[in-house]
Amino acid sequence: MKKHRSILFLIFLTLAQKTIAQLPIIPYPNKVLQGKGFYTVTTSATKEAVIVIDTSAGSVVTSPEGYYLTVTPKQIKVVAKTKVGAFYAMQTLLQLEAASKKIPVITIEDAPAFGYRGLMLDVGRHFMPIGFIKQLLDVMAMQKMNNLHLHLTEDQGWRIEIKKYPKLTSVGSVRGGTLIGKYPGSGNTNAAYGGFYTQAQLKELVAYAAAKHINIIPEIEMPGHASAAIAAYPELSCFPNEPTQLTKNMYATATENKIKTVGGKIVQETWGVFDDVFAPSEYTFNFIENVLDEVMDIFPSSYIHIGGDECPKTAWKRSSYCQNLMKEKGIANEHALQSYFIQRVEKYVNSKGRKIIGWDEILEGGLAPNATVMSWQGEEGGITAAKEHHDVIMTPQGSCYLNFYQSSDPRDSIAFGGFLPLEAVYSYNPVPAALTAEEATYIKGVQGNLWTEYIANKDLASFMLFPRAMAIAENGWTKTKTGFDHFTNRVTKWQPILKQKGLHFSDHLYNVQITSKPIAGGINVSIGGISKAHKIVYNTNGKLPSVNDQIYTGPITITGDANLQAGVIVNNKITDVASAAFSINKATGAKLISLVHVPKAPYNKSGNTGFINGILANDARFSDGEWLAWEGKSIDATLDLGAATKITQIATRFINSRGSWIHLPTSVEVLGSEDGKTFTRIGLQQNFDTSKEGNLTVSFSIPSTSIRYIQLIAHPVAIIPAGFAGAGNPSWLFMDELIIK
Ligand code: ACM
């Protein structure tokens, strides 16, 4: 019987497919059957129960969050197993109503793919007003998201009132200034910045969220990212009497000077990872337990997030207290000490009937027995945890970090280096291919994260969240996705809803891709990556594109240095601006005859020949596809220019961003050959000035000579030295276009 019903349903579904695209619902329901006509409210019907909620029919709806929704011209009927399912049916109705003002005759059978569908908001780097968090909760509920993770404590500010430790907010919630611009910045505002939530405000927020079936997970960071707490209570540090130190890679002149004059511990004013972390002492554990008591009193969440990420071991290594503790307890190394720390806290949290969740570094030195892992550095942490039968929330930065750039629009504000366009979020599948079906059951859901180093206010936060948070909602809910075009169509219907709610959003829907193919004397440039339904316009005059610019119909031939600006026309307006700069030189389109190590994903999007394709990398966006990157390996490339060629200059650029594990090469060498067999060195440079973060051009002037084969070798910093972010790991080498003149 059940079988027949679903076969019939499938037939109807196939017949109805053409009209499905019209339903502006996000996340898209799992089964939709649209009929003819619309539900019409008639005044005479007001006394009838036009909406019937049937939570008794457990046999029809099995998922606690699922629902059946049937709309006829005369009646709307909801069947759900629980109040949550009925609530989600209502959200579907509200979306239909809000987006199209009428509710079509329809049958929907819906239930989520994952039990956990979340967003994280970092209120530590920048404080976000309660009113904004409520607006966010409103939209999350409409999109059937059920967890808001609040990152409440950071190096740059402690944001939650703790009655037992008043200095956490009187001292820890205020920093004396903020780095200006992109790290390492052009100075410091030297203006006090702060903010915190009272316990009463948070309790009210928890109740507001609960009414929308959203759980709020509080995160109290430990043992790292603890500078604000340490500034308030220096005894939490291994070295209470030492002034706040910046790691070498986090050098920022303004803050450095301030420490010299002020002394003592300060709330951090720049971004990064800092060495002064919690000491694993009885004083600290007592502090944490007292703090968590108050936190658990405010937040009924079964998950308590304890951070655990990015904890340098530098202080623990040189602390005699830590070294003695390790000997006494038989703790093998500092990673095991981190595990000891987390496991002690887990025991306490478990004793209160709650469970811990932490970033994937809590795997270091052995996972706490009942911990849930939030996999952020990639999928590996999640895969390891799932294989060990631990619950996992997937939030890999390459797919879920909503603070990364969302377009190559030159107007996009400063963001973290990564590039994560809407389509890249949408195409993410939270279940890693490496897991068996049984292991995959430990993947409990997916979350989008908004870190706010470069997001100073609610409007920018909203702009970065939307529409990408909608793709996260869909990834968490929709079992069989309907495709990116179908999704973006629905997103455009959502824009007026966000606008009406006073929320900002980005209109970047597509990832306009500018690619090249070498031709004699230049390149053919293609603009693609978007739905064929929309026109693309472009210019090379250096201005933002306008609707009156040239319409793109096919590859554009570029034979000299140039800038291209392209835009997509949506509703007679330009959206999705993209730009690229070209250099046509003697390396452009040369034959790559050897590349000893290939660039590593995801920094290989333009392929092995991305450094001779005529397209320059973008100064700020590390993952624009045009920066090629090697992890711990040398760049060793040999080109054939086709014939003996007169050259006078060879140049390229490298990134120095040591906070992101990206180091300059230790040396760059160029060699030349006439026959492709015997190479002689024509230039060597080393001992680059590493103190300046940013991009370094390495250029060789060649005494005018004729060469056919060119070999370029750049050696990496093999292992990141102590004192720098990622110490002990291989460094990354990032290289731009090779230019031969
Ligand atoms: C993180 O991004 N450090 C969790």
XYZ file of C-alpha atoms and ligand atoms in Angstrom:
745
model
C 0.000 0.000 0.000
C 2.734 2.405 1.044
C 4.685 1.472 -2.078
C 1.753 2.226 -4.387
C 1.209 5.567 -2.770
C 4.807 6.646 -3.286
C 4.863 5.435 -6.907
C 1.726 7.461 -7.566
C 3.346 10.388 -5.840
C 6.400 10.091 -8.069
C 4.263 10.097 -11.201
C 2.479 13.232 -10.057
C 5.794 14.740 -9.133
C 7.187 14.139 -12.614
C 4.103 15.671 -14.213
C 4.260 18.633 -11.885
C 7.986 19.263 -12.312
C 7.556 22.192 -14.688
C 5.742 24.285 -12.123
C 8.043 23.459 -9.202
C 10.473 26.183 -10.153
C 7.911 28.787 -9.221
C 7.815 27.997 -5.520
C 10.020 30.469 -3.692
C 10.817 28.231 -0.740
C 14.244 28.020 0.917
C 15.255 25.401 1.889
C 13.451 23.564 -0.871
C 11.048 20.896 0.386
C 11.881 17.301 -0.322
C 8.713 16.454 -2.264
C 6.515 19.036 -3.905
C 3.397 18.480 -5.949
C 1.738 21.573 -7.329
C -1.832 21.587 -8.589
C -3.910 24.215 -10.370
C -5.162 27.356 -8.695
C -4.661 28.976 -5.352
C -5.974 28.912 -1.843
C -8.450 31.733 -1.455
C -9.463 33.175 1.866
C -13.106 34.080 1.794
C -14.646 36.187 4.509
C -17.376 33.603 5.029
C -14.750 31.037 5.866
C -13.225 32.879 8.807
C -15.135 30.782 11.325
C -13.944 27.511 9.788
C -10.690 25.939 10.821
C -8.930 26.606 7.541
C -5.618 25.503 8.975
C -5.779 22.096 10.589
C -2.744 20.978 12.535
C -2.792 17.283 13.200
C 0.040 16.168 15.427
C -1.615 12.869 16.239
C -1.027 11.252 12.885
C 2.290 9.717 13.782
C 1.947 7.058 11.123
C 2.039 9.566 8.266
C 4.884 11.801 9.363
C 7.791 10.001 10.984
C 10.415 12.749 11.321
C 9.987 14.921 14.434
C 10.739 17.980 12.312
C 8.848 16.822 9.243
C 5.404 17.756 7.998
C 2.782 17.159 5.347
C 1.192 20.245 3.916
C -1.894 20.084 1.733
C -3.389 23.213 0.259
C -6.672 23.160 -1.633
C -8.606 26.245 -2.770
C -10.641 25.963 0.445
C -8.339 24.524 3.066
C -4.788 24.397 4.338
C -3.982 21.239 6.186
C -0.822 20.543 8.124
C 0.058 17.143 9.492
C 3.041 16.922 11.772
C 4.314 14.613 14.464
C 5.439 17.447 16.738
C 4.964 21.165 17.278
C 8.301 21.699 15.524
C 7.091 20.011 12.350
C 3.904 22.090 12.430
C 6.041 25.210 12.923
C 8.115 24.338 9.860
C 4.969 23.800 7.799
C 3.941 27.296 8.830
C 7.327 28.660 7.725
C 6.790 27.116 4.302
C 3.389 28.816 4.130
C 4.813 32.128 5.333
C 7.493 32.014 2.654
C 4.936 31.317 -0.066
C 2.804 34.135 1.232
C 5.673 36.591 1.652
C 7.204 35.960 -1.727
C 4.152 35.615 -3.952
C 1.244 36.937 -1.866
C -0.735 33.828 -2.712
C -0.564 30.215 -1.750
C -0.833 27.710 -4.578
C -2.741 24.450 -4.437
C 0.003 22.151 -3.338
C 1.052 18.995 -1.550
C 4.384 18.971 0.242
C 6.015 16.096 2.055
C 9.009 17.415 3.897
C 11.644 16.490 6.482
C 15.245 17.592 7.048
C 18.354 15.834 5.824
C 20.191 16.713 9.063
C 19.082 17.352 12.629
C 21.531 20.241 13.086
C 21.317 23.262 10.786
C 23.286 26.156 12.144
C 24.960 29.497 11.896
C 27.776 30.838 14.045
C 28.100 34.515 14.851
C 31.387 35.814 16.284
C 30.419 38.620 18.652
C 33.913 38.655 20.173
C 35.802 40.516 17.447
C 32.856 42.837 16.900
C 29.879 43.149 19.192
C 26.515 42.644 17.476
C 23.353 44.208 18.938
C 20.642 41.952 20.382
C 18.137 43.462 17.937
C 20.188 42.211 15.020
C 20.556 38.746 16.525
C 16.755 38.624 16.817
C 16.377 39.619 13.148
C 18.800 36.856 12.304
C 16.812 34.359 14.398
C 13.646 35.406 12.527
C 15.204 34.578 9.174
C 16.871 31.409 10.465
C 13.521 30.129 11.684
C 11.877 30.867 8.335
C 14.664 28.871 6.731
C 14.255 26.000 9.171
C 17.632 26.453 10.848
C 17.675 25.308 14.432
C 20.994 26.248 16.032
C 22.625 29.632 16.545
C 26.153 29.277 17.877
C 27.284 32.461 19.642
C 31.053 32.849 19.857
C 30.989 34.877 23.082
C 34.625 35.160 24.146
C 37.727 36.098 22.215
C 41.174 37.651 22.467
C 39.561 40.948 21.461
C 36.616 40.935 23.853
C 34.629 38.978 26.457
C 30.942 39.541 25.741
C 28.937 37.736 28.441
C 28.261 39.005 31.956
C 29.573 36.579 34.600
C 28.463 37.688 38.038
C 31.236 35.910 39.929
C 33.927 37.561 37.768
C 32.835 41.161 37.120
C 36.187 42.132 35.600
C 35.491 39.817 32.642
C 33.178 42.537 31.380
C 34.480 45.676 33.131
C 38.003 44.961 31.809
C 37.647 42.102 29.312
C 34.837 43.488 27.182
C 36.741 46.633 26.157
C 39.821 46.914 23.988
C 41.802 50.134 23.787
C 41.758 50.284 20.012
C 41.320 48.271 16.849
C 43.603 47.483 13.960
C 42.805 49.659 10.940
C 42.374 47.929 7.586
C 43.493 44.497 6.619
C 46.049 42.767 8.819
C 48.823 43.822 9.512
C 46.933 47.067 9.087
C 47.822 50.676 8.642
C 47.577 51.593 12.323
C 45.256 51.452 15.290
C 42.108 53.456 15.972
C 43.275 54.016 19.582
C 39.575 54.370 20.405
C 38.045 52.183 23.096
C 35.741 49.529 21.627
C 33.510 47.239 23.612
C 30.167 45.773 24.465
C 28.669 42.827 26.315
C 25.354 41.124 26.944
C 23.837 41.028 30.411
C 22.550 37.696 31.669
C 19.011 39.082 31.566
C 19.420 40.029 27.881
C 20.785 36.597 27.031
C 17.985 34.798 28.878
C 15.487 36.846 26.955
C 17.304 36.039 23.713
C 17.283 32.318 24.537
C 13.503 32.492 25.086
C 13.028 34.426 21.836
C 14.980 31.765 19.957
C 13.215 28.877 21.700
C 9.847 30.232 20.573
C 11.195 29.778 17.044
C 12.580 26.323 17.818
C 16.157 27.553 17.679
C 18.702 26.466 20.246
C 21.455 28.914 21.149
C 24.834 27.289 21.761
C 27.156 29.426 23.872
C 30.863 29.217 23.128
C 33.378 29.992 25.858
C 36.807 29.699 24.215
C 39.564 27.719 25.926
C 42.466 27.220 26.338
C 43.458 29.628 23.523
C 41.908 32.848 22.239
C 41.716 33.835 25.902
C 43.494 37.209 25.985
C 40.429 39.146 27.155
C 39.858 36.841 30.131
C 43.588 36.961 30.932
C 43.586 40.776 30.754
C 40.807 40.698 33.379
C 42.336 37.941 35.547
C 46.076 37.598 34.777
C 46.346 34.582 37.124
C 44.696 32.590 34.306
C 47.975 32.883 32.375
C 51.082 30.765 32.858
C 52.957 34.054 33.230
C 50.688 36.491 35.112
C 53.420 39.109 35.444
C 54.479 39.211 31.806
C 52.914 41.928 29.671
C 50.787 40.800 26.729
C 53.014 39.614 23.905
C 52.259 39.416 20.246
C 53.589 36.473 18.295
C 56.110 37.602 15.681
C 53.739 37.183 12.811
C 51.135 39.316 14.541
C 53.436 42.301 14.804
C 51.502 45.513 14.615
C 53.350 48.710 15.366
C 50.589 50.621 17.083
C 49.790 47.848 19.520
C 53.452 47.052 20.095
C 54.108 50.638 21.122
C 51.131 50.598 23.393
C 52.339 47.522 25.236
C 55.702 49.140 25.716
C 54.142 52.180 27.344
C 51.220 50.560 29.214
C 52.719 47.268 30.320
C 50.654 44.451 31.794
C 47.983 42.399 30.103
C 45.692 43.942 27.523
C 42.672 42.887 25.525
C 44.087 42.305 22.039
C 43.645 45.054 19.454
C 44.777 43.153 16.399
C 43.710 39.835 14.877
C 45.374 36.470 14.981
C 46.466 33.704 17.289
C 48.233 34.629 20.529
C 50.609 32.712 22.750
C 49.242 33.812 26.118
C 46.665 31.087 26.773
C 44.990 29.629 29.859
C 47.338 27.824 32.229
C 46.085 24.282 32.962
C 46.019 25.176 36.664
C 43.547 24.561 39.470
C 42.896 28.311 39.501
C 41.896 28.137 35.818
C 39.734 25.003 36.148
C 37.947 26.528 39.117
C 37.388 29.700 37.083
C 36.078 27.738 34.093
C 33.709 25.688 36.229
C 32.316 28.825 37.866
C 31.925 30.538 34.500
C 30.260 27.492 32.957
C 27.839 27.239 35.896
C 26.521 30.689 35.022
C 26.619 29.960 31.300
C 24.610 26.739 31.735
C 22.147 28.624 33.877
C 21.468 31.037 31.005
C 21.613 28.572 28.107
C 19.605 25.346 28.328
C 21.473 24.040 25.244
C 22.558 20.423 25.566
C 25.698 21.422 23.637
C 28.181 23.704 25.388
C 30.918 24.854 22.997
C 34.352 25.037 24.614
C 36.351 26.258 21.602
C 39.625 24.359 21.654
C 41.014 25.766 18.399
C 44.262 27.523 17.662
C 45.956 27.106 21.026
C 49.707 27.660 20.625
C 51.754 25.518 22.971
C 54.566 28.074 23.335
C 53.628 29.196 26.865
C 53.028 25.644 28.107
C 56.442 24.611 26.741
C 58.363 27.228 28.689
C 56.237 27.097 31.847
C 57.851 25.070 34.636
C 54.375 24.621 36.163
C 53.124 22.953 32.948
C 56.240 20.845 32.513
C 56.011 19.607 36.127
C 52.307 18.902 35.741
C 53.018 16.841 32.629
C 55.686 14.818 34.477
C 53.467 14.329 37.493
C 50.476 13.165 35.443
C 52.448 11.276 32.806
C 51.275 13.595 30.042
C 53.493 12.921 27.035
C 53.543 16.309 25.303
C 51.738 19.627 25.041
C 49.118 18.243 22.637
C 48.273 15.649 25.244
C 48.147 18.490 27.759
C 45.491 20.168 25.611
C 43.589 16.872 25.606
C 43.933 16.699 29.440
C 42.544 20.263 29.623
C 39.555 19.563 27.395
C 38.791 16.213 29.036
C 38.710 17.808 32.501
C 36.270 20.409 31.279
C 34.213 17.768 29.509
C 33.916 15.777 32.729
C 32.537 18.834 34.485
C 30.102 19.681 31.680
C 28.940 16.057 31.504
C 28.394 16.056 35.290
C 25.838 18.813 34.710
C 23.995 16.739 32.121
C 25.383 18.632 29.135
C 27.894 17.692 26.439
C 30.804 19.538 24.935
C 31.333 20.506 21.360
C 34.677 21.851 20.171
C 36.639 22.835 17.052
C 38.535 20.006 15.419
C 41.775 20.704 17.325
C 40.139 18.917 20.266
C 41.232 15.794 18.382
C 44.853 16.702 19.258
C 46.306 14.344 21.802
C 43.115 12.264 21.976
C 39.443 13.183 21.820
C 37.388 13.661 24.991
C 35.096 10.615 25.329
C 31.709 12.241 24.628
C 32.762 15.247 22.566
C 31.145 16.424 19.350
C 33.599 17.803 16.800
C 33.065 20.888 14.692
C 35.215 20.260 11.628
C 36.531 23.600 10.376
C 40.073 23.189 9.057
C 38.706 20.966 6.335
C 36.754 17.732 6.371
C 39.604 15.667 7.847
C 38.769 16.385 11.502
C 35.162 15.420 10.883
C 36.164 12.259 9.050
C 38.514 11.180 11.854
C 35.894 11.915 14.517
C 33.106 10.086 12.639
C 35.366 7.057 12.178
C 35.898 7.129 15.959
C 32.094 7.221 16.352
C 31.909 10.796 17.578
C 29.204 13.166 16.442
C 30.308 15.794 13.947
C 29.063 19.157 12.726
C 30.571 20.017 9.369
C 31.768 23.566 8.870
C 34.897 23.305 6.695
C 36.245 26.743 5.959
C 36.506 26.099 2.228
C 32.728 25.660 2.025
C 31.172 27.236 5.117
C 33.165 30.344 6.172
C 30.822 33.166 5.301
C 33.397 35.801 6.240
C 35.384 34.939 3.107
C 35.003 37.081 -0.016
C 31.868 36.320 -1.972
C 32.808 37.934 -5.279
C 35.664 39.497 -7.194
C 33.776 42.796 -7.279
C 36.445 45.418 -6.601
C 33.934 47.219 -4.363
C 33.624 44.284 -1.994
C 34.850 45.392 1.389
C 37.871 43.956 3.143
C 37.365 40.326 4.001
C 39.399 37.355 5.056
C 41.642 36.056 2.260
C 39.510 33.117 1.212
C 37.079 33.215 -1.677
C 33.736 31.541 -1.228
C 31.116 32.466 -3.800
C 27.492 31.411 -3.309
C 27.760 28.466 -5.686
C 30.688 27.023 -3.731
C 28.597 27.065 -0.552
C 25.561 25.661 -2.353
C 27.497 22.778 -3.896
C 28.780 21.545 -0.526
C 27.680 18.111 0.647
C 28.173 17.744 4.425
C 28.728 13.989 4.175
C 32.349 13.341 3.146
C 32.772 10.727 0.448
C 35.406 9.007 2.616
C 32.808 7.760 5.118
C 30.889 4.501 5.041
C 27.100 4.695 5.369
C 27.409 3.733 9.030
C 30.098 6.324 9.735
C 28.055 8.943 7.883
C 25.331 8.677 10.527
C 27.692 10.559 12.858
C 27.490 13.638 10.628
C 24.771 15.476 12.499
C 24.646 18.588 10.415
C 26.191 21.643 8.900
C 26.908 25.198 9.963
C 27.942 28.476 8.341
C 30.393 30.600 10.337
C 30.684 34.354 10.386
C 33.948 35.529 11.958
C 33.884 39.264 12.418
C 37.468 40.569 12.341
C 36.577 42.620 9.264
C 32.868 42.880 9.964
C 32.452 45.870 12.242
C 28.686 46.285 12.160
C 25.392 44.469 11.746
C 24.751 45.669 8.204
C 28.007 44.247 6.934
C 27.372 41.064 8.932
C 24.033 40.718 7.207
C 25.594 41.467 3.786
C 28.134 38.685 4.295
C 25.528 36.223 5.600
C 22.976 36.590 2.839
C 22.429 34.881 0.547
C 25.166 32.405 1.488
C 23.462 31.440 4.783
C 20.494 30.344 2.658
C 22.725 27.864 0.866
C 23.764 26.507 4.281
C 20.072 26.193 5.213
C 19.415 24.270 2.023
C 22.483 22.033 2.504
C 21.197 21.154 5.969
C 17.622 20.466 4.973
C 17.118 19.450 1.354
C 17.937 15.829 0.656
C 17.865 16.000 -3.134
C 18.975 19.384 -4.325
C 17.352 21.003 -7.314
C 20.380 22.724 -8.843
C 22.034 26.111 -8.589
C 19.837 27.901 -11.145
C 16.724 26.747 -9.338
C 18.260 27.925 -6.069
C 19.299 31.377 -7.329
C 15.825 31.881 -8.770
C 14.407 31.364 -5.308
C 17.070 33.599 -3.748
C 15.961 36.520 -5.916
C 12.430 36.034 -4.545
C 13.872 36.217 -1.041
C 15.697 39.507 -1.523
C 12.570 41.652 -1.018
C 11.773 39.698 2.166
C 15.201 40.499 3.595
C 14.861 44.097 2.500
C 11.506 44.406 4.190
C 13.068 43.060 7.391
C 15.742 45.733 7.183
C 18.485 43.200 6.556
C 21.290 43.886 4.116
C 22.291 41.280 1.555
C 24.744 40.855 -1.249
C 23.349 40.629 -4.758
C 26.218 38.399 -5.835
C 24.530 35.251 -6.941
C 26.957 34.015 -9.529
C 30.645 33.483 -9.608
C 31.572 35.230 -12.812
C 34.675 33.446 -14.030
C 37.222 35.106 -16.236
C 39.428 32.513 -17.915
C 41.923 32.580 -20.758
C 43.254 30.456 -23.609
C 46.570 31.331 -25.209
C 46.620 32.349 -28.879
C 49.454 33.691 -30.990
C 50.361 37.101 -29.554
C 47.911 37.087 -26.673
C 44.974 35.319 -25.078
C 41.307 34.716 -25.712
C 39.369 35.641 -22.604
C 36.081 33.962 -21.739
C 33.551 35.158 -19.199
C 31.417 32.386 -17.804
C 30.173 30.653 -14.737
C 26.647 32.032 -14.796
C 23.238 30.972 -15.950
C 22.674 31.426 -19.681
C 19.434 33.217 -18.821
C 21.362 36.378 -17.962
C 23.338 38.737 -20.158
C 26.931 39.630 -19.335
C 28.360 43.046 -20.213
C 31.983 44.102 -20.087
C 34.417 46.930 -20.683
C 38.153 47.499 -20.639
C 38.012 51.183 -19.701
C 38.724 50.695 -16.000
C 35.218 51.720 -14.933
C 32.577 49.639 -13.205
C 30.442 47.960 -15.838
C 27.124 49.504 -16.851
C 24.071 48.056 -18.608
C 25.113 49.998 -21.719
C 28.493 48.283 -22.018
C 29.311 45.752 -24.711
C 27.294 42.547 -24.398
C 29.462 39.477 -24.105
C 28.837 36.959 -26.867
C 32.070 34.986 -26.937
C 35.789 35.058 -26.248
C 37.492 38.468 -26.252
C 40.967 38.723 -27.745
C 43.506 40.492 -25.542
C 46.932 41.272 -27.004
C 48.386 43.725 -24.489
C 48.241 44.625 -20.809
C 44.619 45.436 -19.955
C 41.911 45.463 -17.297
C 38.557 43.842 -17.815
C 35.405 44.597 -15.846
C 32.363 42.405 -16.327
C 28.882 42.420 -14.863
C 25.708 40.381 -15.040
C 22.398 42.027 -15.870
C 19.659 40.884 -13.505
C 16.371 42.796 -13.552
C 17.988 45.507 -15.692
C 20.641 46.175 -13.069
C 24.288 45.216 -12.908
C 25.072 42.579 -10.331
C 28.033 40.302 -9.858
C 30.794 42.607 -10.920
C 34.048 40.806 -11.645
C 37.360 42.109 -12.789
C 40.694 40.838 -14.029
C 43.995 42.360 -15.037
C 46.031 40.897 -17.872
C 49.708 40.914 -18.705
C 50.617 39.672 -22.145
C 54.326 38.895 -22.181
C 56.827 36.366 -23.462
C 55.808 33.764 -20.876
C 52.122 34.008 -21.796
C 51.047 30.760 -23.359
C 54.597 29.363 -23.350
C 54.826 25.592 -23.321
C 55.185 24.190 -19.790
C 57.530 21.262 -20.277
C 58.070 20.395 -16.630
C 56.483 21.183 -13.280
C 58.113 19.055 -10.620
C 55.387 19.618 -7.995
C 51.879 20.634 -8.988
C 49.996 23.356 -7.069
C 47.688 22.123 -4.340
C 43.890 22.363 -4.237
C 42.035 24.601 -3.768
C 44.763 26.964 -4.996
C 45.072 25.313 -8.382
C 41.847 26.427 -10.035
C 43.598 27.973 -13.033
C 45.533 24.746 -13.526
C 49.245 24.006 -13.740
C 49.646 26.752 -16.348
C 47.810 29.326 -14.233
C 51.066 31.273 -13.820
C 51.497 31.750 -17.595
C 47.853 32.273 -18.599
C 48.078 36.072 -18.914
C 45.760 36.735 -15.930
C 47.267 38.472 -12.905
C 46.325 37.420 -9.393
C 44.232 39.726 -7.255
C 46.211 41.556 -4.567
C 43.912 40.679 -1.683
C 42.158 37.456 -2.600
C 44.436 34.485 -2.007
C 41.981 31.997 -3.409
C 40.994 33.822 -6.580
C 42.380 30.910 -8.582
C 45.178 32.976 -10.071
C 47.479 32.672 -7.076
C 48.898 29.172 -7.388
C 50.043 27.597 -4.139
C 52.382 24.829 -3.087
C 52.386 23.323 0.408
C 55.874 22.543 1.691
C 57.124 21.915 -1.841
C 59.383 23.878 -4.163
C 58.138 25.524 -7.319
C 60.243 24.081 -10.109
C 58.903 24.943 -13.555
C 60.520 24.787 -16.966
C 59.118 26.646 -19.970
C 59.829 26.370 -23.672
C 59.444 29.769 -25.351
C 59.320 28.004 -28.721
C 62.468 29.562 -30.161
C 65.520 31.429 -28.924
C 63.987 34.632 -27.551
C 65.604 37.885 -26.531
C 64.752 38.566 -22.883
C 65.670 41.362 -20.484
C 63.528 40.719 -17.420
C 61.916 37.864 -15.475
C 59.571 38.682 -12.598
C 56.846 37.244 -10.416
C 55.203 37.885 -7.048
C 54.935 35.904 -3.831
C 52.663 36.370 -0.805
C 53.991 36.970 2.704
C 51.107 36.346 5.120
C 52.594 34.365 7.922
C 49.442 34.504 10.065
C 47.901 32.385 7.266
C 50.955 30.058 7.115
C 52.038 31.662 3.828
C 55.765 32.462 3.773
C 58.069 33.983 1.200
C 60.442 31.582 -0.547
C 63.914 31.273 0.967
C 65.403 31.693 -2.502
C 64.348 32.186 -6.107
C 66.546 31.026 -8.932
C 66.222 31.313 -12.721
C 68.130 29.203 -15.183
C 68.333 29.286 -18.962
C 69.081 26.760 -21.656
C 69.426 26.729 -25.420
C 68.789 23.021 -25.870
C 66.494 22.174 -22.933
C 69.197 19.897 -21.513
C 72.019 22.001 -20.139
C 70.793 24.786 -17.894
C 72.925 27.581 -16.497
C 71.932 29.904 -13.694
C 71.073 33.404 -14.816
C 69.913 34.796 -11.503
C 69.536 34.001 -7.794
C 67.867 36.008 -5.056
C 67.517 35.154 -1.383
C 67.295 36.705 2.106
C 64.092 38.523 1.307
C 62.784 41.077 3.800
C 60.172 39.002 5.610
C 59.145 41.741 8.035
C 56.656 43.251 5.606
C 53.418 41.350 5.179
C 51.807 41.586 1.766
C 53.013 40.773 -1.721
C 56.645 40.794 -2.777
C 57.759 41.213 -6.386
C 60.931 39.321 -7.223
C 62.440 40.640 -10.445
C 65.577 39.701 -12.345
C 67.163 42.012 -14.883
C 68.766 39.836 -17.506
C 71.732 41.092 -19.520
C 70.174 41.056 -22.982
C 70.415 37.509 -24.174
C 68.638 34.936 -26.315
C 67.157 31.976 -24.460
C 64.680 29.291 -25.472
C 64.173 27.372 -22.212
C 63.629 29.031 -18.822
C 63.582 27.224 -15.481
C 62.260 28.911 -12.342
C 62.926 27.424 -8.915
C 61.546 28.852 -5.659
C 62.394 27.072 -2.410
C 59.887 27.170 0.441
C 60.393 27.605 4.169
C 60.167 23.844 4.615
C 58.795 23.862 8.161
C 57.202 26.914 9.801
C 59.539 27.960 12.622
C 58.529 28.358 16.276
C 56.807 31.608 17.112
C 54.772 31.710 13.913
C 51.225 30.555 13.283
C 51.259 26.914 12.226
C 54.754 26.298 13.661
C 55.940 22.780 12.853
C 53.796 22.472 9.720
C 54.960 22.910 6.127
C 54.635 26.488 4.928
C 52.685 27.540 1.836
C 54.243 29.253 -1.189
C 51.860 31.430 -3.195
C 52.987 32.619 -6.648
C 51.406 34.992 -9.169
C 51.965 35.260 -12.911
C 55.455 34.763 -14.313
C 56.309 37.734 -16.480
C 59.100 37.547 -19.038
C 59.981 40.653 -21.020
C 38.423 28.783 13.691
O 38.163 29.272 12.588
N 39.543 29.107 14.316
C 37.554 27.831 14.342
